[in-house]
């Protein structure tokens, strides 16, 4: 198990994006949008496509994910990182949960281009909907988060109760939420966290990986991509190099 990771330097937002296929009204450039609505994302006619993310000069890459998608359990994602046209790392994920699929390299790899090949031949929609994506490095604190951390959810639903007590519920959305407790950030960690929170304050989505070394199935089940906010920075252990900074991460819909 590794310490948790935060992905905040999303190359999808500042790289050159190209796609093997796209709907004219929903082009691949829509991945720069921070909203997770299908009507604002990238749509692929058919059930296979390749996304190319070109970001020279060569830099670090480690985590890759697609979020708020319509991918089915039979979907797969193959990621290739290249440097100067040569492959430096390749991996495949075949696990979808919560509408997302993720792949994390065992360690950071250096490259100038990443390609993400998506295949979902059994998708009953006949198209692929990809509203959000992350590709880039992750930052890990020196020490891991606390077991006091909790997971919650916010429900979007309309409920009507009849005079007889019968309840009729119309479900609209299900939004996951994490409260990340951490009491052992070092001084250097606190500096990076301040930079991350400044980026998050602009509305940019942040990726949280509880365990970057988890299997693709574990990553898809537990990772969350959304709005990050933080509480006050405190020193619960006096002069020791240990700082507390609770974080709240809410899934982007």
PDB file of N, CA and C in Angstrom, residues 50-61 64 78-91 109-117:
ATOM      1  N   UNK A  50      -9.345   6.644 -29.674  1.00  0.00           N
ATOM      2  CA  UNK A  50      -8.036   6.897 -29.081  1.00  0.00           C
ATOM      3  C   UNK A  50      -7.877   8.388 -28.836  1.00  0.00           C
ATOM      4  N   UNK A  51      -7.524   8.737 -27.616  1.00  0.00           N
ATOM      5  CA  UNK A  51      -7.253  10.114 -27.225  1.00  0.00           C
ATOM      6  C   UNK A  51      -5.744  10.288 -27.128  1.00  0.00           C
ATOM      7  N   UNK A  52      -5.211  11.305 -27.797  1.00  0.00           N
ATOM      8  CA  UNK A  52      -3.781  11.599 -27.751  1.00  0.00           C
ATOM      9  C   UNK A  52      -3.565  12.925 -27.046  1.00  0.00           C
ATOM     10  N   UNK A  53      -2.700  12.900 -26.026  1.00  0.00           N
ATOM     11  CA  UNK A  53      -2.407  14.079 -25.223  1.00  0.00           C
ATOM     12  C   UNK A  53      -0.935  14.406 -25.426  1.00  0.00           C
ATOM     13  N   UNK A  54      -0.665  15.476 -26.135  1.00  0.00           N
ATOM     14  CA  UNK A  54       0.717  15.845 -26.465  1.00  0.00           C
ATOM     15  C   UNK A  54       1.136  17.044 -25.623  1.00  0.00           C
ATOM     16  N   UNK A  55       2.199  16.866 -24.814  1.00  0.00           N
ATOM     17  CA  UNK A  55       2.607  17.925 -23.891  1.00  0.00           C
ATOM     18  C   UNK A  55       4.136  17.992 -23.794  1.00  0.00           C
ATOM     19  N   UNK A  56       4.805  18.444 -24.868  1.00  0.00           N
ATOM     20  CA  UNK A  56       6.255  18.611 -24.785  1.00  0.00           C
ATOM     21  C   UNK A  56       6.608  19.868 -23.991  1.00  0.00           C
ATOM     22  N   UNK A  57       7.823  19.939 -23.403  1.00  0.00           N
ATOM     23  CA  UNK A  57       8.847  18.886 -23.401  1.00  0.00           C
ATOM     24  C   UNK A  57       8.484  17.750 -22.452  1.00  0.00           C
ATOM     25  N   UNK A  58       9.285  16.708 -22.458  1.00  0.00           N
ATOM     26  CA  UNK A  58       8.995  15.525 -21.649  1.00  0.00           C
ATOM     27  C   UNK A  58       8.894  15.883 -20.172  1.00  0.00           C
ATOM     28  N   UNK A  59       7.906  15.300 -19.511  1.00  0.00           N
ATOM     29  CA  UNK A  59       7.683  15.527 -18.093  1.00  0.00           C
ATOM     30  C   UNK A  59       7.104  14.282 -17.457  1.00  0.00           C
ATOM     31  N   UNK A  60       6.786  14.328 -16.166  1.00  0.00           N
ATOM     32  CA  UNK A  60       6.305  13.132 -15.461  1.00  0.00           C
ATOM     33  C   UNK A  60       4.826  12.856 -15.717  1.00  0.00           C
ATOM     34  N   UNK A  61       4.486  11.564 -15.813  1.00  0.00           N
ATOM     35  CA  UNK A  61       3.113  11.073 -15.915  1.00  0.00           C
ATOM     36  C   UNK A  61       2.991   9.884 -14.967  1.00  0.00           C
ATOM     37  N   UNK A  64      -3.948   8.086 -14.820  1.00  0.00           N
ATOM     38  CA  UNK A  64      -4.796   8.314 -15.982  1.00  0.00           C
ATOM     39  C   UNK A  64      -6.212   7.852 -15.619  1.00  0.00           C
ATOM     40  N   UNK A  78      -6.374   1.289 -22.560  1.00  0.00           N
ATOM     41  CA  UNK A  78      -4.940   1.039 -22.691  1.00  0.00           C
ATOM     42  C   UNK A  78      -4.213   2.364 -22.804  1.00  0.00           C
ATOM     43  N   UNK A  79      -3.264   2.584 -21.913  1.00  0.00           N
ATOM     44  CA  UNK A  79      -2.508   3.838 -21.878  1.00  0.00           C
ATOM     45  C   UNK A  79      -1.072   3.578 -22.315  1.00  0.00           C
ATOM     46  N   UNK A  80      -0.580   4.425 -23.206  1.00  0.00           N
ATOM     47  CA  UNK A  80       0.804   4.350 -23.665  1.00  0.00           C
ATOM     48  C   UNK A  80       1.457   5.718 -23.474  1.00  0.00           C
ATOM     49  N   UNK A  81       2.592   5.746 -22.797  1.00  0.00           N
ATOM     50  CA  UNK A  81       3.362   6.976 -22.633  1.00  0.00           C
ATOM     51  C   UNK A  81       4.573   6.893 -23.553  1.00  0.00           C
ATOM     52  N   UNK A  82       4.782   7.942 -24.335  1.00  0.00           N
ATOM     53  CA  UNK A  82       5.878   7.974 -25.297  1.00  0.00           C
ATOM     54  C   UNK A  82       6.796   9.157 -25.039  1.00  0.00           C
ATOM     55  N   UNK A  83       8.047   8.988 -25.415  1.00  0.00           N
ATOM     56  CA  UNK A  83       9.023  10.069 -25.355  1.00  0.00           C
ATOM     57  C   UNK A  83       9.799  10.052 -26.666  1.00  0.00           C
ATOM     58  N   UNK A  84       9.682  11.135 -27.423  1.00  0.00           N
ATOM     59  CA  UNK A  84      10.343  11.187 -28.717  1.00  0.00           C
ATOM     60  C   UNK A  84       9.867  10.124 -29.677  1.00  0.00           C
ATOM     61  N   UNK A  85       8.612   9.719 -29.537  1.00  0.00           N
ATOM     62  CA  UNK A  85       8.047   8.699 -30.405  1.00  0.00           C
ATOM     63  C   UNK A  85       8.282   7.275 -29.948  1.00  0.00           C
ATOM     64  N   UNK A  86       9.045   7.083 -28.877  1.00  0.00           N
ATOM     65  CA  UNK A  86       9.341   5.742 -28.365  1.00  0.00           C
ATOM     66  C   UNK A  86       8.503   5.455 -27.122  1.00  0.00           C
ATOM     67  N   UNK A  87       7.958   4.253 -27.036  1.00  0.00           N
ATOM     68  CA  UNK A  87       7.145   3.863 -25.888  1.00  0.00           C
ATOM     69  C   UNK A  87       8.015   3.663 -24.657  1.00  0.00           C
ATOM     70  N   UNK A  88       7.652   4.347 -23.562  1.00  0.00           N
ATOM     71  CA  UNK A  88       8.388   4.189 -22.305  1.00  0.00           C
ATOM     72  C   UNK A  88       7.577   3.439 -21.254  1.00  0.00           C
ATOM     73  N   UNK A  89       6.259   3.379 -21.428  1.00  0.00           N
ATOM     74  CA  UNK A  89       5.412   2.608 -20.508  1.00  0.00           C
ATOM     75  C   UNK A  89       4.063   2.360 -21.154  1.00  0.00           C
ATOM     76  N   UNK A  90       3.478   1.200 -20.865  1.00  0.00           N
ATOM     77  CA  UNK A  90       2.139   0.890 -21.357  1.00  0.00           C
ATOM     78  C   UNK A  90       1.421   0.018 -20.330  1.00  0.00           C
ATOM     79  N   UNK A  91       0.142   0.260 -20.151  1.00  0.00           N
ATOM     80  CA  UNK A  91      -0.660  -0.535 -19.233  1.00  0.00           C
ATOM     81  C   UNK A  91      -2.109  -0.564 -19.667  1.00  0.00           C
ATOM     82  N   UNK A 109       6.620   8.055 -14.868  1.00  0.00           N
ATOM     83  CA  UNK A 109       7.358   7.828 -16.106  1.00  0.00           C
ATOM     84  C   UNK A 109       7.489   9.164 -16.837  1.00  0.00           C
ATOM     85  N   UNK A 110       8.584   9.331 -17.550  1.00  0.00           N
ATOM     86  CA  UNK A 110       8.857  10.591 -18.238  1.00  0.00           C
ATOM     87  C   UNK A 110       8.550  10.455 -19.719  1.00  0.00           C
ATOM     88  N   UNK A 111       7.716  11.357 -20.226  1.00  0.00           N
ATOM     89  CA  UNK A 111       7.361  11.327 -21.633  1.00  0.00           C
ATOM     90  C   UNK A 111       6.805  12.665 -22.077  1.00  0.00           C
ATOM     91  N   UNK A 112       6.594  12.793 -23.382  1.00  0.00           N
ATOM     92  CA  UNK A 112       6.015  14.021 -23.913  1.00  0.00           C
ATOM     93  C   UNK A 112       4.625  13.822 -24.502  1.00  0.00           C
ATOM     94  N   UNK A 113       4.187  12.562 -24.580  1.00  0.00           N
ATOM     95  CA  UNK A 113       2.881  12.242 -25.163  1.00  0.00           C
ATOM     96  C   UNK A 113       2.281  11.038 -24.457  1.00  0.00           C
ATOM     97  N   UNK A 114       0.970  11.067 -24.278  1.00  0.00           N
ATOM     98  CA  UNK A 114       0.254   9.908 -23.752  1.00  0.00           C
ATOM     99  C   UNK A 114      -0.947   9.634 -24.654  1.00  0.00           C
ATOM    100  N   UNK A 115      -1.174   8.371 -24.952  1.00  0.00           N
ATOM    101  CA  UNK A 115      -2.363   7.986 -25.712  1.00  0.00           C
ATOM    102  C   UNK A 115      -3.234   7.099 -24.837  1.00  0.00           C
ATOM    103  N   UNK A 116      -4.532   7.315 -24.918  1.00  0.00           N
ATOM    104  CA  UNK A 116      -5.506   6.523 -24.164  1.00  0.00           C
ATOM    105  C   UNK A 116      -6.451   5.882 -25.167  1.00  0.00           C
ATOM    106  N   UNK A 117      -6.356   4.567 -25.305  1.00  0.00           N
ATOM    107  CA  UNK A 117      -7.216   3.830 -26.224  1.00  0.00           C
ATOM    108  C   UNK A 117      -8.384   3.243 -25.439  1.00  0.00           C
TER     109      UNK A 117
END
